[in-house]
Amino acid sequence: MPPADTKASNTENTGAGPHLLSQQSRQATSSAIRDLLVHARRPGIISLAGGLPSAELFPTAPLIAAASTILSQPQNLQYGLTEGEFRLREIVAEIHTTQDRLATTPDNVQIVSGSQQALDLIARVTLDPGDEVVVSDPEYLGAIGAFRGVGGRLVPIPIDSHGLDVDALDEQLRRGLRPKLCYLVPEFHNPTGQSTTVARLTRLATLADRYGFLIIEDNPYGALRFDGEPVRTIASMTENVVQCRTISKTIAPGLRVAWMIGPGWLLDAVRVAKQSVDLHTPTITQHLAGALLGDAEAHRIHMSRLASHYMERRDSLMGALDEHMPAAQFVSPAGGMFLWLTMPESVDTGRLLPFALERGVAFVPGSAFAVRGNAHHSMRLSYSTATPSELRTAVGRLAAALTDWVDGPDISSPR
Ligand SMILES: Cc1ncc(COP(=O)(O)O)c(C=O)c1O
């Protein structure tokens, strides 16, 4: 029999609690901004904070019609292949072959549960702790989380109105930087709304070939273009690339269907990793995605509706900003859902947020997306879910909040 005190301390040590969390999980902290944005869901607040697609554009009627056929076939409720349903991979391969003019077969396609899962799986199978990953600064938070989650070391490169500053990257590579990955949202970047020019993409592809890193071309917004011509994919410029595409912004994010197209060595490793994560992406939603993407003409009509819907919202937002906030600067996004608003240097948008919430409008402060750079006087405005009239009201409230902030007492903590 062990002495009573040993037994007590054993009991204490075996109690389940946060001490059981891994080092990595303990390091992941909740952000002050995220905590503040909980208030964005309060009734009466117009939120320009979320990155959600407009629910009124979800193709519910064709989804309902397809669901009843899909659910009536028991094999669609069965376990499926880790690489994804053959029919969906065939449709995806066909789309890439015709749209991107890149010969693609179903074997080149890996279906994933959202492109977020693609980022997570790529990070898991390529990065050891300390390995370097080039990202834009500011950057999409989900990508930052995926790379940091496995101990990746982020190398931030500025992004401007022509996209990723490839000269700055080139300079760092010349000085000895040897990243494994370079993550890029080439069109209508989240959060800045900017696209990288073809000239820069071409140079980036050359750098990937010269220095032997893999480009992650994550393009969830490219299909939502309303100005200008589609740009060439990086995959048409180099083989050192993995493309991530999703139906989250074009059909519905709740389906959790996306895909990766990339080199065989990567997809083989991703398949093994995905088996441990979720075995496969749900069969039913893959079939739903296949039904909608497979009807090319109906999908084309749906996409042009989406583009005009978002363009109208972008124009309303820009018009209201010109009217109410002439001192704020932005570059017109040619597609996607986000406008990056830059205020005078003296404005800290993180401190402005509680005043904005008081006035009934929410946005995401630029500092939430900053990797190293200084984005404190910028903010991300999403125009995807508010109506044109709500967008005008929201900007009026934002301008009023700015006046409150400049003139008023400190209310940095929300009520
Ligand atoms: C740049 C970027 N990549 C990936 C994702 C994740 O998309 P999915 O819903 O396909 O996981 C998002 C979602 O907002 C995004 O903005």
Short mmCIF file of C-alpha atoms and ligand atoms in Angstrom, two decimals:
data_model
loop_
_atom_site.label_atom_id
_atom_site.label_comp_id
_atom_site.label_asym_id
_atom_site.label_seq_id
_atom_site.Cartn_x
_atom_site.Cartn_y
_atom_site.Cartn_z
CA MET A 1 0.00 0.00 0.00
CA PRO A 2 1.50 3.41 -0.91
CA PRO A 3 1.59 6.04 1.86
CA ALA A 4 -1.57 8.18 1.99
CA ASP A 5 0.20 11.40 0.91
CA THR A 6 1.64 9.72 -2.26
CA LYS A 7 -1.80 8.53 -3.13
CA ALA A 8 -3.20 12.05 -2.69
CA SER A 9 -0.56 13.59 -4.92
CA ASN A 10 -1.11 10.87 -7.55
CA THR A 11 -4.80 11.69 -7.56
CA GLU A 12 -3.96 15.37 -7.95
CA ASN A 13 -1.61 14.70 -10.86
CA THR A 14 -4.02 12.45 -12.70
CA GLY A 15 -6.92 14.95 -12.60
CA ALA A 16 -7.71 15.97 -16.17
CA GLY A 17 -7.27 19.67 -16.89
CA PRO A 18 -5.49 22.25 -19.02
CA HIS A 19 -2.10 20.89 -17.90
CA LEU A 20 -2.82 18.04 -20.31
CA LEU A 21 -2.77 20.39 -23.28
CA SER A 22 0.27 20.26 -25.56
CA GLN A 23 2.84 23.07 -25.53
CA GLN A 24 1.53 24.16 -28.92
CA SER A 25 -2.09 24.43 -27.70
CA ARG A 26 -1.07 26.30 -24.58
CA GLN A 27 0.70 28.90 -26.74
CA ALA A 28 -2.41 29.58 -28.83
CA THR A 29 -4.07 32.50 -27.10
CA SER A 30 -7.47 34.04 -27.67
CA SER A 31 -7.17 37.42 -29.35
CA ALA A 32 -8.52 40.58 -27.73
CA ILE A 33 -10.06 41.53 -31.06
CA ARG A 34 -11.87 38.22 -31.37
CA ASP A 35 -13.25 38.71 -27.87
CA LEU A 36 -14.42 42.20 -28.83
CA LEU A 37 -16.04 40.98 -32.03
CA VAL A 38 -18.39 38.75 -30.04
CA HIS A 39 -20.27 42.04 -29.58
CA ALA A 40 -20.67 42.32 -33.37
CA ARG A 41 -23.53 39.81 -33.08
CA ARG A 42 -25.55 42.12 -30.81
CA PRO A 43 -28.93 43.04 -32.32
CA GLY A 44 -28.85 46.30 -34.26
CA ILE A 45 -25.16 46.09 -35.15
CA ILE A 46 -24.33 46.13 -38.85
CA SER A 47 -21.37 43.84 -39.13
CA LEU A 48 -18.78 44.44 -41.82
CA ALA A 49 -16.49 42.15 -39.84
CA GLY A 50 -17.30 38.64 -41.03
CA GLY A 51 -15.89 36.98 -44.12
CA LEU A 52 -19.15 35.19 -44.85
CA PRO A 53 -20.74 34.88 -48.28
CA SER A 54 -24.24 36.26 -48.65
CA ALA A 55 -26.73 33.59 -47.53
CA GLU A 56 -29.41 34.96 -49.87
CA LEU A 57 -27.25 33.77 -52.78
CA PHE A 58 -26.99 30.15 -51.68
CA PRO A 59 -28.45 27.99 -54.47
CA THR A 60 -30.93 26.33 -52.12
CA ALA A 61 -33.46 25.15 -54.75
CA PRO A 62 -30.96 23.14 -56.84
CA LEU A 63 -29.33 21.85 -53.64
CA ILE A 64 -32.68 20.60 -52.33
CA ALA A 65 -33.48 18.98 -55.68
CA ALA A 66 -30.08 17.26 -55.83
CA ALA A 67 -30.22 16.18 -52.16
CA SER A 68 -33.32 14.08 -52.56
CA THR A 69 -31.77 12.05 -55.40
CA ILE A 70 -28.43 11.75 -53.60
CA LEU A 71 -30.00 10.63 -50.30
CA SER A 72 -32.17 8.04 -52.02
CA GLN A 73 -29.02 6.08 -52.99
CA PRO A 74 -27.67 4.19 -49.93
CA GLN A 75 -24.09 4.04 -51.28
CA ASN A 76 -23.95 7.81 -50.86
CA LEU A 77 -24.28 7.29 -47.10
CA GLN A 78 -21.36 4.84 -47.06
CA TYR A 79 -17.69 5.50 -46.26
CA GLY A 80 -15.87 6.89 -49.28
CA LEU A 81 -12.36 7.22 -50.70
CA THR A 82 -9.85 9.50 -48.95
CA GLU A 83 -9.03 11.19 -52.28
CA GLY A 84 -12.69 12.04 -52.78
CA GLU A 85 -15.61 10.86 -54.90
CA PHE A 86 -14.51 10.01 -58.43
CA ARG A 87 -17.36 11.90 -60.11
CA LEU A 88 -16.53 15.16 -58.32
CA ARG A 89 -12.83 14.80 -59.07
CA GLU A 90 -13.72 14.21 -62.72
CA ILE A 91 -15.83 17.40 -62.83
CA VAL A 92 -13.11 19.41 -61.08
CA ALA A 93 -10.46 18.08 -63.48
CA GLU A 94 -12.68 19.06 -66.42
CA ILE A 95 -13.16 22.58 -65.04
CA HIS A 96 -9.42 23.10 -64.58
CA THR A 97 -8.61 21.64 -67.98
CA THR A 98 -11.02 24.00 -69.77
CA GLN A 99 -10.80 27.17 -67.60
CA ASP A 100 -7.10 27.13 -66.73
CA ARG A 101 -6.07 25.33 -69.91
CA LEU A 102 -4.02 22.91 -67.82
CA ALA A 103 -4.44 19.20 -68.53
CA THR A 104 -5.79 17.81 -65.24
CA THR A 105 -7.00 14.28 -64.46
CA PRO A 106 -9.08 13.05 -61.49
CA ASP A 107 -5.84 11.54 -60.08
CA ASN A 108 -4.36 15.05 -59.75
CA VAL A 109 -7.30 16.17 -57.58
CA GLN A 110 -7.61 15.70 -53.82
CA ILE A 111 -10.96 16.64 -52.28
CA VAL A 112 -10.71 18.26 -48.85
CA SER A 113 -13.13 19.49 -46.18
CA GLY A 114 -12.75 23.18 -47.00
CA SER A 115 -9.59 24.83 -48.26
CA GLN A 116 -8.75 25.48 -44.61
CA GLN A 117 -8.17 21.74 -44.34
CA ALA A 118 -5.91 21.89 -47.39
CA LEU A 119 -3.75 24.49 -45.62
CA ASP A 120 -3.66 22.43 -42.44
CA LEU A 121 -2.72 19.23 -44.29
CA ILE A 122 -0.04 20.94 -46.39
CA ALA A 123 1.45 22.43 -43.23
CA ARG A 124 1.42 19.05 -41.45
CA VAL A 125 3.12 17.14 -44.24
CA THR A 126 5.77 19.71 -45.16
CA LEU A 127 6.78 21.68 -42.08
CA ASP A 128 9.02 20.72 -39.20
CA PRO A 129 9.24 23.18 -36.30
CA GLY A 130 11.30 26.19 -37.36
CA ASP A 131 10.80 25.70 -41.11
CA GLU A 132 10.15 28.97 -42.90
CA VAL A 133 6.96 29.92 -44.74
CA VAL A 134 6.65 33.11 -46.77
CA VAL A 135 3.32 34.89 -46.27
CA SER A 136 1.95 38.32 -47.16
CA ASP A 137 1.78 40.88 -44.40
CA PRO A 138 -1.07 41.33 -43.45
CA GLU A 139 -2.36 37.80 -44.04
CA TYR A 140 -5.40 35.52 -43.80
CA LEU A 141 -5.61 34.37 -40.19
CA GLY A 142 -6.51 30.76 -41.01
CA ALA A 143 -3.27 30.35 -42.96
CA ILE A 144 -1.22 31.94 -40.19
CA GLY A 145 -2.84 29.53 -37.71
CA ALA A 146 -2.21 26.46 -39.87
CA PHE A 147 1.50 27.22 -40.37
CA ARG A 148 2.15 28.30 -36.80
CA GLY A 149 0.17 25.31 -35.53
CA VAL A 150 2.96 22.95 -36.60
CA GLY A 151 5.77 25.27 -35.55
CA GLY A 152 6.32 26.96 -38.93
CA ARG A 153 8.24 30.24 -38.81
CA LEU A 154 6.49 32.97 -40.78
CA VAL A 155 8.49 35.24 -43.07
CA PRO A 156 6.24 38.24 -43.76
CA ILE A 157 6.54 40.04 -47.10
CA PRO A 158 4.61 43.29 -47.66
CA ILE A 159 1.63 43.40 -50.01
CA ASP A 160 0.76 46.56 -51.96
CA SER A 161 -1.70 47.55 -54.67
CA HIS A 162 0.15 45.25 -57.14
CA GLY A 163 0.04 42.34 -54.72
CA LEU A 164 2.90 40.50 -53.02
CA ASP A 165 6.14 42.51 -53.13
CA VAL A 166 8.17 39.93 -55.03
CA ASP A 167 11.22 42.24 -55.14
CA ALA A 168 11.33 42.18 -51.35
CA LEU A 169 11.10 38.38 -51.40
CA ASP A 170 13.81 38.13 -54.05
CA GLU A 171 16.07 40.29 -51.89
CA GLN A 172 15.59 38.01 -48.88
CA LEU A 173 16.22 34.89 -50.97
CA ARG A 174 19.47 36.41 -52.24
CA ARG A 175 20.47 37.03 -48.65
CA GLY A 176 20.01 33.36 -47.82
CA LEU A 177 16.33 32.83 -46.95
CA ARG A 178 15.38 29.23 -47.85
CA PRO A 179 11.64 28.79 -47.20
CA LYS A 180 9.84 25.53 -47.76
CA LEU A 181 6.55 27.20 -48.65
CA CYS A 182 5.27 30.49 -50.01
CA TYR A 183 1.58 31.06 -49.32
CA LEU A 184 -0.29 33.43 -51.62
CA VAL A 185 -3.90 34.46 -52.21
CA PRO A 186 -3.37 35.75 -55.77
CA GLU A 187 -6.76 37.38 -56.35
CA PHE A 188 -8.80 39.59 -53.99
CA HIS A 189 -6.66 38.77 -51.01
CA ASN A 190 -8.17 38.38 -47.56
CA PRO A 191 -7.85 40.88 -45.87
CA THR A 192 -6.54 43.51 -48.34
CA GLY A 193 -8.70 42.78 -51.41
CA GLN A 194 -5.56 43.17 -53.56
CA SER A 195 -4.50 40.96 -56.47
CA THR A 196 -0.94 40.12 -57.48
CA THR A 197 -0.09 41.17 -61.05
CA VAL A 198 0.80 38.56 -63.67
CA ALA A 199 4.30 40.04 -63.93
CA ARG A 200 4.86 39.47 -60.21
CA LEU A 201 3.30 35.99 -60.30
CA THR A 202 5.63 35.06 -63.14
CA ARG A 203 8.66 36.26 -61.16
CA LEU A 204 7.44 34.40 -58.09
CA ALA A 205 7.18 31.20 -60.16
CA THR A 206 10.76 31.71 -61.38
CA LEU A 207 11.95 32.16 -57.80
CA ALA A 208 10.16 28.96 -56.73
CA ASP A 209 11.97 27.09 -59.52
CA ARG A 210 15.34 28.63 -58.67
CA TYR A 211 15.21 28.21 -54.90
CA GLY A 212 13.11 25.04 -54.74
CA PHE A 213 10.17 26.11 -52.59
CA LEU A 214 6.52 25.21 -53.05
CA ILE A 215 3.93 27.92 -53.74
CA ILE A 216 0.49 27.47 -52.17
CA GLU A 217 -1.90 29.23 -54.55
CA ASP A 218 -4.99 29.64 -52.38
CA ASN A 219 -7.68 31.22 -54.51
CA PRO A 220 -11.15 31.15 -52.90
CA TYR A 221 -12.20 34.54 -54.30
CA GLY A 222 -10.89 34.48 -57.90
CA ALA A 223 -14.26 33.29 -59.23
CA LEU A 224 -15.91 36.41 -57.74
CA ARG A 225 -14.42 38.85 -60.22
CA PHE A 226 -16.43 41.85 -61.39
CA ASP A 227 -13.77 44.07 -62.98
CA GLY A 228 -11.06 43.13 -65.46
CA GLU A 229 -9.95 39.84 -66.90
CA PRO A 230 -9.08 36.65 -64.97
CA VAL A 231 -5.35 36.31 -64.37
CA ARG A 232 -3.31 33.24 -65.33
CA THR A 233 -2.88 30.73 -62.56
CA ILE A 234 0.58 30.20 -61.08
CA ALA A 235 0.11 26.55 -61.99
CA SER A 236 0.49 27.58 -65.65
CA MET A 237 3.91 29.07 -64.80
CA THR A 238 5.61 26.43 -62.64
CA GLU A 239 5.18 22.89 -61.38
CA ASN A 240 6.26 23.97 -57.88
CA VAL A 241 2.75 24.89 -56.86
CA VAL A 242 -0.29 23.45 -55.16
CA GLN A 243 -3.63 25.06 -55.99
CA CYS A 244 -6.41 25.24 -53.38
CA ARG A 245 -9.95 25.96 -54.52
CA THR A 246 -13.21 25.94 -52.64
CA ILE A 247 -16.94 26.21 -53.21
CA SER A 248 -17.34 28.05 -49.89
CA LYS A 249 -17.65 31.51 -51.42
CA THR A 250 -19.46 30.47 -54.59
CA ILE A 251 -21.94 27.77 -53.52
CA ALA A 252 -22.07 27.42 -49.71
CA PRO A 253 -19.41 27.16 -46.97
CA GLY A 254 -21.51 24.78 -44.86
CA LEU A 255 -20.94 22.01 -47.40
CA ARG A 256 -17.19 22.01 -46.55
CA VAL A 257 -16.08 20.97 -50.02
CA ALA A 258 -12.83 22.14 -51.57
CA TRP A 259 -9.96 20.61 -53.50
CA MET A 260 -6.22 20.65 -54.02
CA ILE A 261 -4.33 20.11 -57.25
CA GLY A 262 -0.62 19.62 -56.86
CA PRO A 263 2.42 17.42 -57.32
CA GLY A 264 2.00 13.68 -56.71
CA TRP A 265 4.58 13.57 -53.86
CA LEU A 266 2.51 16.13 -51.95
CA LEU A 267 -0.92 14.64 -52.63
CA ASP A 268 0.32 11.16 -51.62
CA ALA A 269 1.47 12.52 -48.24
CA VAL A 270 -1.71 14.58 -47.83
CA ARG A 271 -3.86 11.47 -48.40
CA VAL A 272 -2.07 9.61 -45.62
CA ALA A 273 -2.45 12.60 -43.26
CA LYS A 274 -6.12 13.10 -44.16
CA GLN A 275 -6.87 9.49 -43.23
CA SER A 276 -5.96 10.32 -39.65
CA VAL A 277 -7.90 13.58 -39.67
CA ASP A 278 -11.32 12.67 -41.09
CA LEU A 279 -10.91 9.61 -43.39
CA HIS A 280 -12.65 11.53 -46.16
CA THR A 281 -14.76 14.59 -46.85
CA PRO A 282 -18.49 13.82 -46.37
CA THR A 283 -19.78 11.87 -49.35
CA ILE A 284 -23.15 13.60 -49.45
CA THR A 285 -21.77 17.10 -49.71
CA GLN A 286 -19.28 15.99 -52.35
CA HIS A 287 -22.19 14.72 -54.43
CA LEU A 288 -24.10 17.95 -53.85
CA ALA A 289 -21.09 19.94 -55.03
CA GLY A 290 -20.75 17.65 -58.03
CA ALA A 291 -24.41 18.11 -58.95
CA LEU A 292 -24.10 21.90 -58.96
CA LEU A 293 -20.67 22.21 -60.56
CA GLY A 294 -21.58 19.54 -63.11
CA ASP A 295 -24.44 21.64 -64.47
CA ALA A 296 -22.09 24.07 -66.20
CA GLU A 297 -24.72 26.40 -67.68
CA ALA A 298 -26.72 26.77 -64.44
CA HIS A 299 -23.46 27.36 -62.56
CA ARG A 300 -22.38 30.04 -65.03
CA ILE A 301 -25.70 31.89 -64.52
CA HIS A 302 -25.35 31.54 -60.73
CA MET A 303 -21.81 32.95 -60.86
CA SER A 304 -22.80 35.97 -62.90
CA ARG A 305 -25.60 36.69 -60.37
CA LEU A 306 -23.05 36.51 -57.57
CA ALA A 307 -20.67 38.89 -59.34
CA SER A 308 -23.33 41.55 -59.94
CA HIS A 309 -24.62 41.20 -56.36
CA TYR A 310 -21.18 41.76 -54.83
CA MET A 311 -20.28 44.49 -57.29
CA GLU A 312 -23.38 46.44 -56.30
CA ARG A 313 -22.39 46.14 -52.63
CA ARG A 314 -18.79 47.13 -53.29
CA ASP A 315 -19.99 50.21 -55.18
CA SER A 316 -22.37 51.19 -52.37
CA LEU A 317 -19.59 50.86 -49.81
CA MET A 318 -17.11 52.85 -51.88
CA GLY A 319 -19.69 55.55 -52.62
CA ALA A 320 -20.48 55.94 -48.91
CA LEU A 321 -16.79 56.06 -47.98
CA ASP A 322 -16.15 58.78 -50.55
CA GLU A 323 -19.05 60.75 -49.10
CA HIS A 324 -18.56 60.26 -45.33
CA MET A 325 -14.87 59.44 -44.88
CA PRO A 326 -12.90 61.32 -47.52
CA ALA A 327 -9.68 61.17 -45.47
CA ALA A 328 -9.67 57.36 -45.52
CA GLN A 329 -7.89 55.63 -48.40
CA PHE A 330 -8.61 52.41 -50.24
CA VAL A 331 -7.93 50.67 -53.54
CA SER A 332 -11.08 49.53 -55.29
CA PRO A 333 -11.25 45.70 -55.06
CA ALA A 334 -11.91 44.20 -58.51
CA GLY A 335 -13.66 41.21 -56.95
CA GLY A 336 -14.06 39.22 -53.77
CA MET A 337 -15.62 40.46 -50.56
CA PHE A 338 -13.15 42.75 -48.83
CA LEU A 339 -12.11 46.37 -48.88
CA TRP A 340 -9.02 47.42 -46.95
CA LEU A 341 -9.51 50.88 -45.53
CA THR A 342 -6.49 52.86 -44.42
CA MET A 343 -7.05 55.75 -42.05
CA PRO A 344 -4.63 58.55 -41.17
CA GLU A 345 -1.61 57.24 -39.15
CA SER A 346 -2.96 58.71 -35.93
CA VAL A 347 -6.02 56.45 -35.94
CA ASP A 348 -5.66 53.15 -34.09
CA THR A 349 -8.49 51.04 -35.49
CA GLY A 350 -8.18 48.56 -32.61
CA ARG A 351 -9.03 51.39 -30.19
CA LEU A 352 -11.69 52.72 -32.56
CA LEU A 353 -13.56 49.40 -32.56
CA PRO A 354 -15.35 49.77 -29.17
CA PHE A 355 -16.59 53.21 -30.28
CA ALA A 356 -17.81 51.71 -33.56
CA LEU A 357 -19.64 48.93 -31.69
CA GLU A 358 -21.27 51.62 -29.51
CA ARG A 359 -22.48 53.30 -32.72
CA GLY A 360 -23.73 49.97 -34.13
CA VAL A 361 -21.12 48.96 -36.69
CA ALA A 362 -18.40 46.29 -36.61
CA PHE A 363 -15.20 45.80 -38.63
CA VAL A 364 -11.96 43.92 -38.13
CA PRO A 365 -8.98 46.10 -37.15
CA GLY A 366 -5.94 45.68 -39.41
CA SER A 367 -3.71 44.65 -36.51
CA ALA A 368 -5.67 41.36 -36.28
CA PHE A 369 -4.09 40.28 -39.59
CA ALA A 370 -0.64 41.76 -39.11
CA VAL A 371 2.22 39.30 -39.09
CA ARG A 372 4.96 41.78 -38.31
CA GLY A 373 4.06 44.94 -40.19
CA ASN A 374 2.14 47.90 -38.94
CA ALA A 375 -1.53 47.66 -39.88
CA HIS A 376 -2.83 49.52 -36.83
CA HIS A 377 -4.43 52.30 -38.89
CA SER A 378 -6.17 49.97 -41.36
CA MET A 379 -9.33 47.91 -41.13
CA ARG A 380 -10.98 45.16 -43.16
CA LEU A 381 -14.49 45.93 -44.30
CA SER A 382 -16.52 43.08 -45.73
CA TYR A 383 -19.33 44.11 -48.09
CA SER A 384 -20.70 40.61 -48.64
CA THR A 385 -23.62 40.35 -46.22
CA ALA A 386 -25.00 43.87 -45.70
CA THR A 387 -27.50 45.39 -48.12
CA PRO A 388 -26.53 48.55 -50.05
CA SER A 389 -28.61 50.67 -47.66
CA GLU A 390 -27.09 48.97 -44.60
CA LEU A 391 -23.64 49.62 -46.03
CA ARG A 392 -24.41 53.33 -46.33
CA THR A 393 -25.76 53.41 -42.77
CA ALA A 394 -22.72 51.47 -41.53
CA VAL A 395 -20.29 53.97 -43.04
CA GLY A 396 -22.25 56.88 -41.53
CA ARG A 397 -21.91 55.15 -38.13
CA LEU A 398 -18.23 54.54 -38.68
CA ALA A 399 -17.66 58.22 -39.43
CA ALA A 400 -19.60 59.13 -36.26
CA ALA A 401 -17.53 56.63 -34.23
CA LEU A 402 -14.37 58.26 -35.50
CA THR A 403 -15.61 61.63 -34.26
CA ASP A 404 -16.52 60.04 -30.88
CA TRP A 405 -13.07 58.51 -30.65
CA VAL A 406 -11.25 61.74 -31.47
CA ASP A 407 -13.41 63.84 -29.11
CA GLY A 408 -14.68 61.49 -26.46
CA PRO A 409 -13.63 59.80 -23.22
CA ASP A 410 -11.74 56.52 -23.33
CA ILE A 411 -14.19 53.62 -23.68
CA SER A 412 -11.66 51.11 -24.95
CA SER A 413 -13.38 48.24 -23.20
CA PRO A 414 -16.77 47.34 -24.65
CA ARG A 415 -19.89 47.50 -22.55
C1 LIG B 1 -7.93 33.16 -48.13
C2 LIG B 1 -8.78 32.08 -47.58
N1 LIG B 1 -8.39 30.81 -47.69
C3 LIG B 1 -9.12 29.80 -47.20
C4 LIG B 1 -10.32 30.04 -46.57
C5 LIG B 1 -11.08 28.87 -46.01
O1 LIG B 1 -12.12 28.53 -46.86
P1 LIG B 1 -12.93 27.16 -46.72
O2 LIG B 1 -14.30 27.52 -46.32
O3 LIG B 1 -12.86 26.53 -48.07
O4 LIG B 1 -12.23 26.33 -45.69
C6 LIG B 1 -10.78 31.34 -46.43
C7 LIG B 1 -12.05 31.61 -45.73
O5 LIG B 1 -12.43 32.71 -45.44
C8 LIG B 1 -9.99 32.39 -46.95
O6 LIG B 1 -10.37 33.68 -46.85
#
